[in-house]
């Protein structure tokens, strides 16, 4: 059994993406102010030009054919007066300045979100890469071991950079006998039906408070493929809940239909049954539970592991077969797998150390040889 999460494409931090957007409220305000200033300059320029004495004189004189000498002298005098230093048109100069200022406002936004954005992205990308290199060097320096860079990169990528951690995983396996269907090739053979109750809490431990470290967590379990066609139909998801709310029956039905399609392919060692999706922002958590059924051989092994770092794993195995199975377990983990309780037909184990991805517990069962002899003797 494995719990997994769909990978996400790495994005720029929220604080950097805010600078990369074009139509931010601040940029819109600057563009609107620039447009208003430019339009104001245009209007002022047109009003000044409309009242230009030289233009009026020229328009009046041109209508007279031929143009009188007095009219030509008047135009020349007006033209010279407008181009003399004491009579510079300050309003016209101010209008031109307004137009240029408006254009400058608009260009500042365009430059900021094109050239400056690219420069910022390259700069922070370089900083990020250098930070990774420094972190690896510091990691080596702390432990005085020259670990291969690939190992340190793997640890960083698969463990330290993963924002999801499980507070715990609690699993109960209930073993019972399953007889092969009548009239089939496995008629008369006994198998083990494993009914599972799983509960866990997944948490996004990212410290980014701006929401840029949110993850989409597919809620699913991976069930082993029994490889025997007559047994595949017994493998199913019975029930699931998310934060105490039961998953809709139609979603469970669809998940099981997809599960059977995957199990039909014997090249699939296991098949994932997905029953929901939950978006987790920084600091968010979700409680998940699922009831499902697996089918195993009379003497078989089951591996319980998580694809995410987990702080504790509890396993309970109850033998309801009536066969007096010998049930044993060991940790796929350097820590000690503790037996925390049990009885004649039930055993409880606990891994209370940090469990890294792909670590967990392996449990196996077999018939008691002494009981098998007794059954053969018929006594």
CSV table of C-alpha atoms in Angstrom, one decimal:
chain,number,residue,atom,x,y,z
A,1,UNK,CA,0.0,0.0,0.0
A,2,UNK,CA,1.3,3.4,-0.9
A,3,UNK,CA,0.1,7.0,-0.6
A,4,UNK,CA,1.3,9.4,-3.2
A,5,UNK,CA,1.1,13.0,-4.4
A,6,UNK,CA,1.1,14.3,-8.0
A,7,UNK,CA,4.1,16.5,-8.7
A,8,UNK,CA,3.7,20.2,-9.4
A,9,UNK,CA,5.6,22.5,-11.7
A,10,UNK,CA,7.9,24.7,-9.7
A,11,UNK,CA,6.9,28.3,-9.8
A,12,UNK,CA,8.4,31.6,-8.9
A,13,UNK,CA,7.9,32.8,-5.4
A,14,UNK,CA,4.7,34.8,-4.8
A,15,UNK,CA,6.7,37.9,-3.9
A,16,UNK,CA,8.5,37.7,-7.2
A,17,UNK,CA,5.5,36.8,-9.4
A,18,UNK,CA,3.8,40.0,-8.1
A,19,UNK,CA,6.5,42.0,-9.8
A,20,UNK,CA,6.2,39.9,-13.0
A,21,UNK,CA,2.5,40.6,-13.6
A,22,UNK,CA,1.7,43.3,-16.1
A,23,UNK,CA,-1.9,44.4,-15.2
A,24,UNK,CA,-1.3,44.9,-11.5
A,25,UNK,CA,-3.4,47.6,-9.8
A,26,UNK,CA,-0.4,49.9,-9.5
A,27,UNK,CA,0.6,49.5,-13.1
A,28,UNK,CA,-3.0,50.2,-14.2
A,29,UNK,CA,-3.1,53.4,-12.1
A,30,UNK,CA,0.2,54.5,-13.7
A,31,UNK,CA,-1.0,53.8,-17.2
A,32,UNK,CA,-4.3,55.7,-16.6
A,33,UNK,CA,-2.5,58.7,-15.1
A,34,UNK,CA,-0.1,58.7,-18.0
A,35,UNK,CA,-3.0,58.6,-20.5
A,36,UNK,CA,-4.8,61.4,-18.6
A,37,UNK,CA,-1.7,63.6,-18.6
A,38,UNK,CA,-1.1,62.9,-22.3
A,39,UNK,CA,-4.7,63.7,-23.2
A,40,UNK,CA,-4.5,66.9,-21.1
A,41,UNK,CA,-1.4,68.0,-23.0
A,42,UNK,CA,-3.1,67.3,-26.3
A,43,UNK,CA,-6.2,69.3,-25.3
A,44,UNK,CA,-4.1,72.2,-24.1
A,45,UNK,CA,-2.0,72.2,-27.3
A,46,UNK,CA,-5.0,72.2,-29.5
A,47,UNK,CA,-6.6,75.0,-27.6
A,48,UNK,CA,-3.5,77.1,-27.9
A,49,UNK,CA,-3.1,76.4,-31.6
A,50,UNK,CA,-6.8,77.2,-32.1
A,51,UNK,CA,-6.2,80.7,-30.8
A,52,UNK,CA,-3.0,81.3,-32.7
A,53,UNK,CA,-3.1,84.9,-34.1
A,54,UNK,CA,-0.7,84.0,-36.9
A,55,UNK,CA,-3.0,81.2,-38.1
A,56,UNK,CA,-6.0,83.5,-38.1
A,57,UNK,CA,-4.2,86.1,-40.1
A,58,UNK,CA,-2.9,83.6,-42.6
A,59,UNK,CA,-6.4,82.1,-43.0
A,60,UNK,CA,-7.8,85.6,-43.7
A,61,UNK,CA,-5.1,86.7,-46.1
A,62,UNK,CA,-5.1,83.6,-48.2
A,63,UNK,CA,-8.7,84.2,-49.1
A,64,UNK,CA,-7.8,87.5,-50.8
A,65,UNK,CA,-6.7,87.1,-54.4
A,66,UNK,CA,-4.1,88.5,-55.0
A,67,UNK,CA,-2.8,88.8,-51.5
A,68,UNK,CA,-2.3,92.6,-50.5
A,69,UNK,CA,1.1,93.7,-49.6
A,70,UNK,CA,-0.2,94.9,-46.2
A,71,UNK,CA,-1.6,91.4,-45.5
A,72,UNK,CA,1.8,89.8,-46.2
A,73,UNK,CA,3.6,92.3,-44.0
A,74,UNK,CA,1.2,91.6,-41.2
A,75,UNK,CA,1.8,87.9,-41.5
A,76,UNK,CA,5.6,88.4,-41.5
A,77,UNK,CA,5.4,90.7,-38.4
A,78,UNK,CA,3.3,88.2,-36.5
A,79,UNK,CA,5.6,85.3,-37.4
A,80,UNK,CA,8.7,87.2,-36.3
A,81,UNK,CA,7.0,88.2,-33.0
A,82,UNK,CA,6.1,84.5,-32.2
A,83,UNK,CA,9.7,83.4,-32.8
A,84,UNK,CA,11.4,86.2,-30.9
A,85,UNK,CA,12.7,85.2,-27.4
A,86,UNK,CA,10.5,87.5,-25.4
A,87,UNK,CA,7.3,86.0,-26.8
A,88,UNK,CA,8.0,82.3,-26.4
A,89,UNK,CA,4.7,80.5,-25.9
A,90,UNK,CA,5.1,79.0,-22.4
A,91,UNK,CA,1.7,77.4,-22.5
A,92,UNK,CA,2.6,75.5,-25.7
A,93,UNK,CA,5.8,74.4,-24.2
A,94,UNK,CA,3.9,73.2,-21.1
A,95,UNK,CA,1.5,71.2,-23.3
A,96,UNK,CA,4.4,69.5,-25.0
A,97,UNK,CA,5.9,68.7,-21.6
A,98,UNK,CA,2.6,67.2,-20.4
A,99,UNK,CA,2.4,64.9,-23.5
A,100,UNK,CA,6.0,63.7,-23.0
A,101,UNK,CA,5.4,63.1,-19.3
A,102,UNK,CA,2.3,61.0,-20.1
A,103,UNK,CA,4.3,59.0,-22.6
A,104,UNK,CA,7.1,58.5,-20.1
A,105,UNK,CA,4.6,57.2,-17.5
A,106,UNK,CA,3.3,54.5,-19.9
A,107,UNK,CA,6.8,53.6,-21.1
A,108,UNK,CA,8.0,53.2,-17.5
A,109,UNK,CA,5.4,50.4,-17.0
A,110,UNK,CA,6.3,48.7,-20.3
A,111,UNK,CA,10.0,48.7,-19.5
A,112,UNK,CA,9.3,47.6,-15.9
A,113,UNK,CA,7.4,44.5,-17.0
A,114,UNK,CA,9.6,43.5,-19.9
A,115,UNK,CA,13.3,44.3,-19.5
A,116,UNK,CA,13.3,44.7,-15.7
A,117,UNK,CA,11.2,41.6,-15.2
A,118,UNK,CA,13.6,39.5,-17.2
A,119,UNK,CA,16.6,40.9,-15.3
A,120,UNK,CA,14.9,40.2,-12.0
A,121,UNK,CA,14.1,36.7,-13.0
A,122,UNK,CA,17.6,36.0,-14.1
A,123,UNK,CA,19.0,37.6,-11.0
A,124,UNK,CA,16.9,35.7,-8.5
A,125,UNK,CA,17.4,32.5,-10.5
A,126,UNK,CA,21.1,32.9,-10.1
A,127,UNK,CA,20.7,33.6,-6.4
A,128,UNK,CA,18.6,30.5,-6.0
A,129,UNK,CA,21.2,28.3,-7.8
A,130,UNK,CA,24.0,29.7,-5.7
A,131,UNK,CA,22.0,29.1,-2.5
A,132,UNK,CA,21.6,25.5,-3.5
A,133,UNK,CA,25.3,25.1,-4.1
A,134,UNK,CA,26.1,26.8,-0.8
A,135,UNK,CA,23.6,24.6,1.1
A,136,UNK,CA,25.3,21.5,-0.3
A,137,UNK,CA,28.7,22.7,0.7
A,138,UNK,CA,27.5,23.6,4.2
A,139,UNK,CA,25.9,20.2,4.5
A,140,UNK,CA,29.2,18.6,3.7
A,141,UNK,CA,31.1,20.8,6.0
A,142,UNK,CA,28.8,20.2,9.0
A,143,UNK,CA,29.1,16.4,8.8
A,144,UNK,CA,32.8,16.3,7.6
A,145,UNK,CA,31.8,13.8,4.9
A,146,UNK,CA,32.5,14.2,1.2
A,147,UNK,CA,29.1,12.8,0.1
A,148,UNK,CA,28.6,12.7,-3.7
A,149,UNK,CA,26.7,15.8,-4.9
A,150,UNK,CA,24.0,13.5,-6.4
A,151,UNK,CA,23.3,12.1,-2.9
A,152,UNK,CA,22.9,15.5,-1.3
A,153,UNK,CA,20.8,16.7,-4.2
A,154,UNK,CA,18.5,13.6,-3.8
A,155,UNK,CA,18.1,14.2,-0.1
A,156,UNK,CA,17.3,17.8,-0.7
A,157,UNK,CA,14.8,17.2,-3.5
A,158,UNK,CA,13.1,14.1,-2.1
A,159,UNK,CA,12.9,15.0,1.5
A,160,UNK,CA,13.9,18.5,2.5
A,161,UNK,CA,12.1,20.3,-0.3
A,162,UNK,CA,8.9,18.3,0.0
A,163,UNK,CA,6.3,20.4,1.7
A,164,UNK,CA,4.1,17.4,2.7
A,165,UNK,CA,4.5,15.5,5.9
A,166,UNK,CA,2.2,13.0,7.5
A,167,UNK,CA,1.6,13.4,11.2
A,168,UNK,CA,0.9,9.6,11.4
A,169,UNK,CA,-0.5,6.6,9.6
A,170,UNK,CA,-2.8,4.2,11.4
A,171,UNK,CA,-3.6,0.9,9.6
A,172,UNK,CA,-5.7,-2.1,10.7
A,173,UNK,CA,-5.5,-5.3,8.7
A,174,UNK,CA,-8.3,-7.8,9.3
A,175,UNK,CA,-7.5,-11.2,7.7
A,176,UNK,CA,-10.2,-13.6,6.8
A,177,UNK,CA,-10.6,-16.7,4.5
A,178,UNK,CA,-11.8,-16.3,0.9
A,179,UNK,CA,-12.7,-19.4,-1.0
A,180,UNK,CA,-12.3,-19.5,-4.7
A,181,UNK,CA,-15.6,-19.0,-6.6
A,182,UNK,CA,-17.5,-22.2,-7.5
A,183,UNK,CA,-17.0,-23.5,-10.9
A,184,UNK,CA,-13.7,-21.6,-11.6
A,185,UNK,CA,-10.2,-22.9,-11.8
A,186,UNK,CA,-9.6,-21.8,-8.2
A,187,UNK,CA,-12.6,-23.6,-6.8
A,188,UNK,CA,-11.7,-25.2,-3.5
A,189,UNK,CA,-8.6,-23.0,-3.0
A,190,UNK,CA,-8.3,-20.7,0.0
A,191,UNK,CA,-7.1,-17.2,-0.2
A,192,UNK,CA,-6.7,-14.4,2.4
A,193,UNK,CA,-9.0,-11.4,2.2
A,194,UNK,CA,-7.5,-8.4,3.9
A,195,UNK,CA,-9.9,-5.7,4.9
A,196,UNK,CA,-8.1,-2.5,5.7
A,197,UNK,CA,-9.0,0.6,7.7
A,198,UNK,CA,-6.5,3.4,7.1
A,199,UNK,CA,-6.4,6.8,8.7
A,200,UNK,CA,-3.8,9.6,8.3
A,201,UNK,CA,-3.3,13.3,8.6
A,202,UNK,CA,-1.3,15.1,5.9
A,203,UNK,CA,0.2,18.5,6.5
A,204,UNK,CA,1.8,21.2,4.3
A,205,UNK,CA,4.7,22.3,6.4
A,206,UNK,CA,5.8,25.1,4.1
A,207,UNK,CA,6.5,28.4,5.9
A,208,UNK,CA,5.6,30.6,2.9
A,209,UNK,CA,2.7,32.7,4.1
A,210,UNK,CA,1.8,34.1,0.7
A,211,UNK,CA,0.3,30.9,-0.6
A,212,UNK,CA,3.0,30.2,-3.3
A,213,UNK,CA,3.8,26.9,-1.7
A,214,UNK,CA,0.4,25.4,-2.0
A,215,UNK,CA,0.1,21.8,-3.3
A,216,UNK,CA,-2.6,19.7,-4.8
A,217,UNK,CA,-2.8,16.4,-2.9
A,218,UNK,CA,-4.5,13.5,-4.7
A,219,UNK,CA,-6.1,11.3,-2.2
A,220,UNK,CA,-5.4,7.7,-3.2
A,221,UNK,CA,-4.1,4.3,-2.2
A,222,UNK,CA,-2.2,1.8,-4.2
A,223,UNK,CA,-3.6,-1.7,-4.0
A,224,UNK,CA,-1.7,-4.9,-5.1
A,225,UNK,CA,-2.9,-6.7,-8.2
A,226,UNK,CA,-3.8,-10.3,-7.3
A,227,UNK,CA,-2.9,-11.5,-10.8
A,228,UNK,CA,-5.7,-14.0,-10.8
A,229,UNK,CA,-8.7,-12.9,-12.9
A,230,UNK,CA,-11.2,-14.5,-10.5
A,231,UNK,CA,-9.9,-12.5,-7.6
A,232,UNK,CA,-9.6,-9.1,-9.1
A,233,UNK,CA,-13.3,-8.2,-8.5
A,234,UNK,CA,-12.8,-8.6,-4.7
A,235,UNK,CA,-10.2,-5.8,-4.7
A,236,UNK,CA,-12.2,-2.6,-4.1
A,237,UNK,CA,-12.5,0.7,-2.2
A,238,UNK,CA,-15.5,0.4,0.2
A,239,UNK,CA,-15.5,3.8,1.9
A,240,UNK,CA,-13.5,7.0,2.2
A,241,UNK,CA,-13.8,10.2,4.1
A,242,UNK,CA,-12.0,13.6,4.0
A,243,UNK,CA,-12.0,15.7,7.2
A,244,UNK,CA,-14.7,13.5,8.6
A,245,UNK,CA,-17.0,13.9,5.5
A,246,UNK,CA,-17.8,10.7,3.6
A,247,UNK,CA,-16.9,10.7,-0.1
A,248,UNK,CA,-19.9,10.5,-2.3
A,249,UNK,CA,-21.0,7.0,-3.4
A,250,UNK,CA,-20.8,7.9,-7.1
A,251,UNK,CA,-17.2,9.0,-6.7
A,252,UNK,CA,-16.4,5.6,-4.9
A,253,UNK,CA,-18.1,3.7,-7.8
A,254,UNK,CA,-16.1,5.6,-10.4
A,255,UNK,CA,-12.9,5.0,-8.5
A,256,UNK,CA,-13.6,1.3,-8.4
A,257,UNK,CA,-14.4,1.1,-12.1
A,258,UNK,CA,-11.1,2.8,-12.8
A,259,UNK,CA,-9.4,0.4,-10.4
A,260,UNK,CA,-10.7,-2.7,-12.2
A,261,UNK,CA,-9.5,-1.3,-15.5
A,262,UNK,CA,-6.0,-1.1,-14.1
A,263,UNK,CA,-6.1,-4.5,-12.4
A,264,UNK,CA,-7.1,-6.1,-15.7
A,265,UNK,CA,-3.6,-5.4,-17.0
A,266,UNK,CA,-1.4,-8.1,-15.3
A,267,UNK,CA,1.7,-6.0,-16.0
A,268,UNK,CA,0.5,-3.6,-13.3
A,269,UNK,CA,2.0,-4.8,-10.0
A,270,UNK,CA,-0.4,-2.5,-8.2
A,271,UNK,CA,-3.2,-0.1,-9.1
A,272,UNK,CA,-4.0,3.3,-7.7
A,273,UNK,CA,-7.6,4.1,-6.6
A,274,UNK,CA,-8.1,7.8,-6.2
A,275,UNK,CA,-11.1,9.2,-4.3
A,276,UNK,CA,-10.5,12.9,-4.2
A,277,UNK,CA,-8.2,15.9,-4.3
A,278,UNK,CA,-7.4,18.5,-1.7
A,279,UNK,CA,-5.5,21.8,-2.1
A,280,UNK,CA,-3.3,22.5,0.9
A,281,UNK,CA,-1.9,25.9,1.4
A,282,UNK,CA,1.1,26.6,3.7
A,283,UNK,CA,0.2,25.3,7.2
A,284,UNK,CA,-3.0,23.5,6.1
A,285,UNK,CA,-3.7,19.9,6.9
A,286,UNK,CA,-6.3,17.3,5.9
A,287,UNK,CA,-7.5,14.1,7.7
A,288,UNK,CA,-8.0,11.2,5.4
A,289,UNK,CA,-9.5,7.7,6.0
A,290,UNK,CA,-10.2,4.8,3.7
A,291,UNK,CA,-11.7,1.3,4.0
A,292,UNK,CA,-10.6,-1.0,1.2
A,293,UNK,CA,-10.1,-4.7,0.5
A,294,UNK,CA,-7.0,-6.6,-0.8
A,295,UNK,CA,-6.7,-10.3,-1.8
A,296,UNK,CA,-3.5,-12.2,-0.9
A,297,UNK,CA,-2.3,-15.8,-0.9
A,298,UNK,CA,-2.7,-18.1,2.0
A,299,UNK,CA,0.9,-17.6,2.8
A,300,UNK,CA,1.9,-14.1,1.6
A,301,UNK,CA,3.6,-10.8,2.4
A,302,UNK,CA,2.3,-7.2,2.5
A,303,UNK,CA,4.4,-4.1,2.4
A,304,UNK,CA,3.0,-0.9,4.1
A,305,UNK,CA,4.9,2.2,3.1
A,306,UNK,CA,4.3,5.9,2.5
A,307,UNK,CA,5.6,8.1,-0.3
A,308,UNK,CA,5.8,11.0,2.1
A,309,UNK,CA,7.8,11.6,5.3
A,310,UNK,CA,5.8,10.4,8.2
A,311,UNK,CA,6.3,10.9,12.0
A,312,UNK,CA,4.7,7.7,13.2
A,313,UNK,CA,3.2,4.5,11.8
A,314,UNK,CA,0.9,2.1,13.7
A,315,UNK,CA,-0.1,-1.3,12.4
A,316,UNK,CA,-2.7,-3.7,13.8
A,317,UNK,CA,-3.2,-7.2,12.3
A,318,UNK,CA,-6.2,-9.2,13.4
A,319,UNK,CA,-6.4,-12.9,12.3
A,320,UNK,CA,-10.0,-13.9,11.7
A,321,UNK,CA,-9.2,-16.8,9.4
A,322,UNK,CA,-9.5,-19.5,12.1
A,323,UNK,CA,-6.3,-21.0,10.7
A,324,UNK,CA,-4.1,-19.9,13.5
A,325,UNK,CA,-1.8,-18.1,11.2
A,326,UNK,CA,1.7,-17.2,12.3
A,327,UNK,CA,2.0,-13.4,11.7
A,328,UNK,CA,5.3,-11.6,11.8
A,329,UNK,CA,6.5,-8.1,10.8
A,330,UNK,CA,9.7,-6.1,10.5
A,331,UNK,CA,10.4,-2.5,9.9
A,332,UNK,CA,11.7,-1.3,6.5
A,333,UNK,CA,13.5,1.2,8.6
A,334,UNK,CA,16.7,1.4,10.7
A,335,UNK,CA,14.6,2.1,13.8
A,336,UNK,CA,13.1,-0.5,16.2
A,337,UNK,CA,9.6,-1.8,15.3
A,338,UNK,CA,7.9,-2.1,18.7
A,339,UNK,CA,5.2,-4.6,19.6
A,340,UNK,CA,2.7,-2.4,21.5
A,341,UNK,CA,0.0,-4.9,22.3
A,342,UNK,CA,-2.2,-7.7,21.1
A,343,UNK,CA,-3.6,-11.0,22.0
A,344,UNK,CA,-4.2,-14.6,20.7
A,345,UNK,CA,-5.3,-13.4,17.2
A,346,UNK,CA,-4.2,-9.7,17.2
A,347,UNK,CA,-0.8,-8.0,17.2
A,348,UNK,CA,0.0,-4.3,17.2
A,349,UNK,CA,3.2,-2.7,16.0
A,350,UNK,CA,4.5,0.8,16.0
A,351,UNK,CA,7.3,2.7,14.3
A,352,UNK,CA,7.6,5.9,16.3
A,353,UNK,CA,10.8,7.2,14.6
A,354,UNK,CA,10.7,9.5,11.5
A,355,UNK,CA,9.8,7.4,8.5
A,356,UNK,CA,11.3,8.6,5.3
A,357,UNK,CA,9.7,8.1,1.8
A,358,UNK,CA,9.5,4.4,0.8
A,359,UNK,CA,10.1,3.3,4.4
A,360,UNK,CA,7.5,1.4,6.4
A,361,UNK,CA,6.6,-2.0,7.6
A,362,UNK,CA,6.6,-5.5,6.0
A,363,UNK,CA,4.2,-8.0,7.4
A,364,UNK,CA,3.9,-11.6,6.4
A,365,UNK,CA,1.9,-14.7,7.5
A,366,UNK,CA,2.0,-18.4,7.1
A,367,UNK,CA,0.1,-21.4,8.5
A,368,UNK,CA,1.3,-22.9,11.8
A,369,UNK,CA,3.1,-26.2,10.8
A,370,UNK,CA,1.8,-27.8,14.0
A,371,UNK,CA,-1.8,-26.9,13.2
A,372,UNK,CA,-1.3,-28.1,9.6
A,373,UNK,CA,-0.2,-31.6,11.0
A,374,UNK,CA,-3.2,-31.7,13.2
A,375,UNK,CA,-5.5,-30.9,10.3
A,376,UNK,CA,-4.0,-33.6,8.2
A,377,UNK,CA,-4.4,-36.2,11.0
A,378,UNK,CA,-8.0,-35.1,11.4
A,379,UNK,CA,-7.8,-34.8,15.1
